[in-house]
CSV table of C-alpha atoms in Angstrom, one decimal:
chain,number,residue,atom,x,y,z
J,826,SER,CA,10.8,11.4,3.1
J,827,ALA,CA,11.0,7.7,2.0
J,828,VAL,CA,10.3,5.0,4.7
J,829,ILE,CA,12.6,2.2,4.9
J,830,SER,CA,11.8,-1.3,6.5
J,831,GLN,CA,15.1,-3.1,7.4
J,832,LYS,CA,15.2,-6.5,8.9
J,833,PRO,CA,16.3,-8.2,11.1
J,834,SER,CA,16.8,-5.7,13.7
J,835,ARG,CA,19.4,-7.6,15.5
J,836,ASP,CA,21.0,-10.8,15.4
J,837,ILE,CA,23.6,-13.1,17.1
J,838,CYS,CA,25.5,-15.4,14.7
J,839,GLN,CA,28.1,-18.1,14.8
J,840,ARG,CA,31.3,-17.3,13.2
J,841,GLY,CA,31.7,-18.8,9.7
J,842,THR,CA,28.0,-18.5,8.9
J,843,SER,CA,26.5,-15.8,6.8
J,844,LEU,CA,23.4,-13.2,7.4
J,845,THR,CA,21.4,-11.6,5.0
J,846,ILE,CA,19.9,-8.2,5.6
J,847,GLN,CA,16.7,-6.9,3.8
J,848,CYS,CA,15.8,-3.4,3.2
J,849,GLN,CA,12.3,-2.5,1.7
J,850,VAL,CA,11.5,1.1,0.6
J,851,ASP,CA,8.1,2.5,0.4
J,852,SER,CA,8.8,4.2,-3.1
J,853,GLN,CA,10.9,3.5,-6.1
J,854,VAL,CA,14.6,4.8,-5.9
J,855,THR,CA,17.6,4.4,-8.3
J,856,MET,CA,20.2,4.0,-5.7
J,857,MET,CA,20.3,2.3,-2.4
J,858,PHE,CA,23.4,2.6,0.0
J,859,TRP,CA,24.7,0.2,2.5
J,860,TYR,CA,26.8,1.5,5.5
J,861,ARG,CA,28.8,-0.4,8.3
J,862,GLN,CA,28.9,1.4,12.0
J,863,GLN,CA,31.4,-0.5,14.0
J,864,PRO,CA,31.2,-0.1,17.8
J,865,GLY,CA,31.7,3.4,18.9
J,866,GLN,CA,32.5,4.6,15.2
J,867,SER,CA,31.2,6.6,12.5
J,868,LEU,CA,29.5,5.4,9.4
J,869,THR,CA,31.4,4.0,6.5
J,870,LEU,CA,29.8,3.4,3.2
J,871,ILE,CA,30.1,-0.3,2.0
J,872,ALA,CA,28.7,-0.1,-1.3
J,873,THR,CA,26.2,1.6,-3.6
J,874,ALA,CA,23.5,-0.6,-5.4
J,875,ASN,CA,21.7,0.3,-8.5
J,876,GLN,CA,18.9,-1.8,-9.8
J,877,GLY,CA,19.9,-3.9,-12.9
J,878,SER,CA,23.7,-3.5,-12.4
J,879,GLU,CA,26.5,-4.6,-10.2
J,880,ALA,CA,27.0,-2.8,-6.9
J,881,THR,CA,29.7,-0.4,-6.6
J,882,TYR,CA,32.1,-1.2,-3.7
J,883,GLU,CA,34.2,1.3,-1.6
J,884,SER,CA,37.7,0.8,-0.9
J,885,GLY,CA,38.3,-2.0,1.6
J,886,PHE,CA,35.0,-3.9,0.8
J,887,VAL,CA,34.6,-6.6,-1.5
J,888,ILE,CA,31.8,-8.3,-3.3
J,889,ASP,CA,32.7,-11.9,-2.1
J,890,LYS,CA,32.5,-10.7,1.6
J,891,PHE,CA,29.4,-8.3,1.1
J,892,PRO,CA,27.3,-9.7,-1.8
J,893,ILE,CA,24.4,-7.2,-2.6
J,894,SER,CA,21.3,-7.9,-4.6
J,895,ARG,CA,19.0,-5.2,-6.1
J,896,PRO,CA,16.3,-7.2,-7.9
J,897,ASN,CA,13.8,-4.1,-8.2
J,898,LEU,CA,13.7,-0.5,-7.4
J,899,THR,CA,12.3,-0.8,-3.8
J,900,PHE,CA,14.3,-3.5,-2.4
J,901,SER,CA,18.0,-4.6,-1.7
J,902,THR,CA,19.9,-7.3,0.4
J,903,LEU,CA,23.3,-7.1,1.9
J,904,THR,CA,24.8,-10.3,2.9
J,905,VAL,CA,27.7,-10.5,5.2
J,906,SER,CA,29.5,-13.7,4.4
J,907,ASN,CA,31.8,-16.1,6.5
J,908,MET,CA,31.4,-13.9,9.5
J,909,SER,CA,34.1,-13.4,12.1
J,910,PRO,CA,33.7,-11.2,15.3
J,911,GLU,CA,35.4,-8.4,13.6
J,912,ASP,CA,32.0,-8.1,11.5
J,913,SER,CA,30.0,-7.3,14.9
J,914,SER,CA,28.7,-3.8,13.8
J,915,ILE,CA,25.3,-1.9,12.9
J,916,TYR,CA,24.6,-2.3,9.2
J,917,LEU,CA,22.3,0.4,7.8
J,918,CYS,CA,20.8,1.0,4.3
J,919,SER,CA,19.9,4.4,3.1
J,920,VAL,CA,18.3,6.0,0.0
J,921,GLU,CA,18.3,9.5,-1.1
J,922,ASN,CA,15.1,11.6,-0.6
J,923,PRO,CA,13.1,12.4,-3.9
J,924,ARG,CA,14.5,15.9,-4.8
J,925,ALA,CA,11.5,16.6,-6.9
J,926,GLN,CA,9.7,16.9,-3.6
J,927,GLY,CA,12.1,19.4,-2.3
J,928,ASP,CA,13.2,16.9,0.7
J,929,TYR,CA,16.8,17.1,0.1
J,930,GLY,CA,18.8,14.4,1.9
J,931,TYR,CA,18.9,10.9,2.8
J,932,THR,CA,16.7,8.4,4.9
J,933,PHE,CA,18.1,5.8,6.7
J,934,GLY,CA,16.9,2.2,7.9
J,935,SER,CA,16.6,1.5,11.6
J,936,GLY,CA,19.8,-0.6,11.4
J,937,THR,CA,20.7,-4.3,12.0
J,938,ARG,CA,22.8,-4.8,15.1
J,939,LEU,CA,25.1,-7.9,14.3
J,940,THR,CA,27.0,-9.7,17.0
J,941,VAL,CA,29.4,-12.7,15.8
J,942,VAL,CA,30.3,-15.1,18.6
F,139,GLY,CA,39.9,15.2,0.0
F,140,ASN,CA,36.5,15.8,1.4
F,141,SER,CA,36.2,15.2,5.2
F,142,VAL,CA,34.3,16.3,8.2
F,143,THR,CA,35.9,17.0,11.6
F,144,GLN,CA,33.8,17.0,15.0
F,145,MET,CA,34.6,17.9,18.4
F,146,GLU,CA,35.4,14.9,20.4
F,147,GLY,CA,32.8,13.5,23.2
F,148,PRO,CA,31.6,12.8,25.3
F,149,VAL,CA,29.7,16.0,25.9
F,150,THR,CA,28.2,15.9,29.4
F,151,LEU,CA,25.7,18.5,30.2
F,152,SER,CA,23.0,19.2,33.0
F,153,GLU,CA,19.4,19.7,31.8
F,154,GLU,CA,18.5,23.2,30.3
F,155,ALA,CA,22.3,23.9,29.8
F,156,PHE,CA,23.5,25.4,26.4
F,157,LEU,CA,24.9,23.1,23.9
F,158,THR,CA,27.3,23.5,21.2
F,159,ILE,CA,28.8,20.7,19.1
F,160,ASN,CA,31.5,21.9,16.6
F,161,CYS,CA,31.8,20.7,13.0
F,162,THR,CA,34.2,21.8,10.2
F,163,TYR,CA,34.5,20.5,6.9
F,164,THR,CA,37.1,20.4,4.1
F,165,ALA,CA,35.7,20.1,0.6
F,166,THR,CA,36.2,21.3,-3.2
F,167,GLY,CA,33.2,23.2,-4.1
F,168,TYR,CA,30.0,23.8,-2.0
F,169,PRO,CA,28.6,20.7,-0.5
F,170,SER,CA,25.2,20.4,1.2
F,171,LEU,CA,25.6,19.9,5.2
F,172,PHE,CA,23.6,17.8,7.6
F,173,TRP,CA,23.3,16.9,11.1
F,174,TYR,CA,22.0,13.4,12.0
F,175,VAL,CA,21.0,12.1,15.5
F,176,GLN,CA,21.4,8.5,16.6
F,177,TYR,CA,19.3,7.6,19.7
F,178,PRO,CA,20.2,4.6,21.8
F,179,GLY,CA,19.7,1.5,20.0
F,180,GLU,CA,18.1,3.1,17.1
F,181,GLY,CA,19.1,4.1,13.4
F,182,LEU,CA,20.0,7.4,12.1
F,183,GLN,CA,17.3,10.2,11.9
F,184,LEU,CA,17.9,13.4,10.0
F,185,LEU,CA,18.1,16.4,12.4
F,186,LEU,CA,18.6,19.5,10.0
F,187,LYS,CA,20.2,20.5,7.0
F,188,ALA,CA,21.4,23.3,5.1
F,189,THR,CA,22.2,23.4,1.3
F,190,LYS,CA,24.1,26.6,0.7
F,191,ALA,CA,26.0,29.0,2.4
F,192,ASP,CA,24.3,31.3,5.2
F,193,ASP,CA,21.4,29.0,5.3
F,194,LYS,CA,20.3,28.0,8.8
F,195,GLY,CA,18.8,24.5,9.6
F,196,SER,CA,16.5,24.1,12.5
F,197,ASN,CA,14.4,21.4,14.1
F,198,LYS,CA,13.3,20.3,17.6
F,199,GLY,CA,15.2,23.5,19.1
F,200,PHE,CA,18.5,22.7,17.4
F,201,GLU,CA,20.0,24.9,14.9
F,202,ALA,CA,23.1,25.4,12.7
F,203,THR,CA,24.4,28.0,10.2
F,204,TYR,CA,26.3,27.1,6.9
F,205,ARG,CA,29.3,29.3,7.5
F,206,LYS,CA,31.4,29.1,4.1
F,207,GLU,CA,34.1,31.4,5.4
F,208,THR,CA,35.0,29.4,8.3
F,209,THR,CA,33.7,26.2,6.8
F,210,SER,CA,31.8,25.3,9.7
F,211,PHE,CA,28.2,23.9,10.6
F,212,HIS,CA,28.1,24.0,14.4
F,213,LEU,CA,25.2,22.6,16.1
F,214,GLU,CA,23.5,24.6,18.9
F,215,LYS,CA,20.5,24.1,21.3
F,216,GLY,CA,19.7,26.7,23.9
F,217,SER,CA,18.2,24.3,26.5
F,218,VAL,CA,19.1,20.7,26.4
F,219,GLN,CA,16.9,17.9,27.9
F,220,VAL,CA,17.7,14.3,28.9
F,221,SER,CA,15.8,13.1,25.9
F,222,ASP,CA,18.6,14.8,23.8
F,223,SER,CA,21.0,12.1,24.9
F,224,ALA,CA,22.1,10.7,22.0
F,225,VAL,CA,25.1,10.5,19.2
F,226,TYR,CA,25.2,13.4,16.8
F,227,PHE,CA,26.8,13.2,13.4
F,228,CYS,CA,27.8,15.9,11.1
F,229,ALA,CA,27.9,15.1,7.2
F,230,LEU,CA,28.4,16.6,4.1
F,231,MET,CA,27.2,15.7,0.5
F,232,PHE,CA,27.9,16.8,-2.9
F,233,SER,CA,25.7,16.8,-5.6
F,234,GLY,CA,26.5,15.3,-8.9
F,235,GLY,CA,27.6,11.9,-9.7
F,236,TYR,CA,26.1,9.8,-7.1
F,237,ASN,CA,25.8,11.6,-3.9
F,238,LYS,CA,27.8,10.0,-1.3
F,239,LEU,CA,27.3,11.2,2.4
F,240,ILE,CA,30.6,11.7,4.4
F,241,PHE,CA,30.2,11.6,8.1
F,242,GLY,CA,32.2,12.9,10.8
F,243,ALA,CA,33.4,10.6,13.8
F,244,GLY,CA,30.0,11.4,15.7
F,245,THR,CA,29.8,13.1,19.1
F,246,ARG,CA,28.1,11.4,22.1
F,247,LEU,CA,25.9,13.9,24.4
F,248,ALA,CA,24.9,12.9,27.7
F,249,VAL,CA,22.3,15.1,29.6
F,250,HIS,CA,21.9,14.6,33.1
F,251,PRO,CA,18.6,15.9,35.0
């Protein structure tokens, strides 16, 4: 399976500011996925990031609020912009495991626990 | 549409008790099925998976069998430990296109000594 390094692991931010979350993967991957997990809830996909193209956002999520960068095949960032307390969540990145290695499934980063005050 | 339904938690058990967490799915076609576990303060870890009907996934004493006839993928463990206390998520994935995971709501398990 891929190994993902996600940072920061947690942060407390003032409302109106922005936070950028980084994910570094130890292998090249075509797509990276960003999820949000609101307190006590399941995971919701925010967007899918392909290298060299615009990210694809799920219903209810927009680029102005959650801009994503994907400068190469091993790295991506998600920015939470103009934060409000409702953005307090855990944000996770994910990649699909290389099927050629027979490892069918997804690997997740350790998550970023964001609290907006 | 495609969806996953899990039994509501929290599930509270004594150590060495038998665990079942129910998971059923609605899907067009034949998805792959997964159980993920989230320990307190951590991200998600893949617990086990099954990619076709009648497959049994197993790991760390946990098992789940892909039942097409009942569209279910129930998680079981014969004897739980305090260290199994976590939130468990059932998920499905379709191959083809870009492969999005669809998660259930999660079931919190608390195991007491």
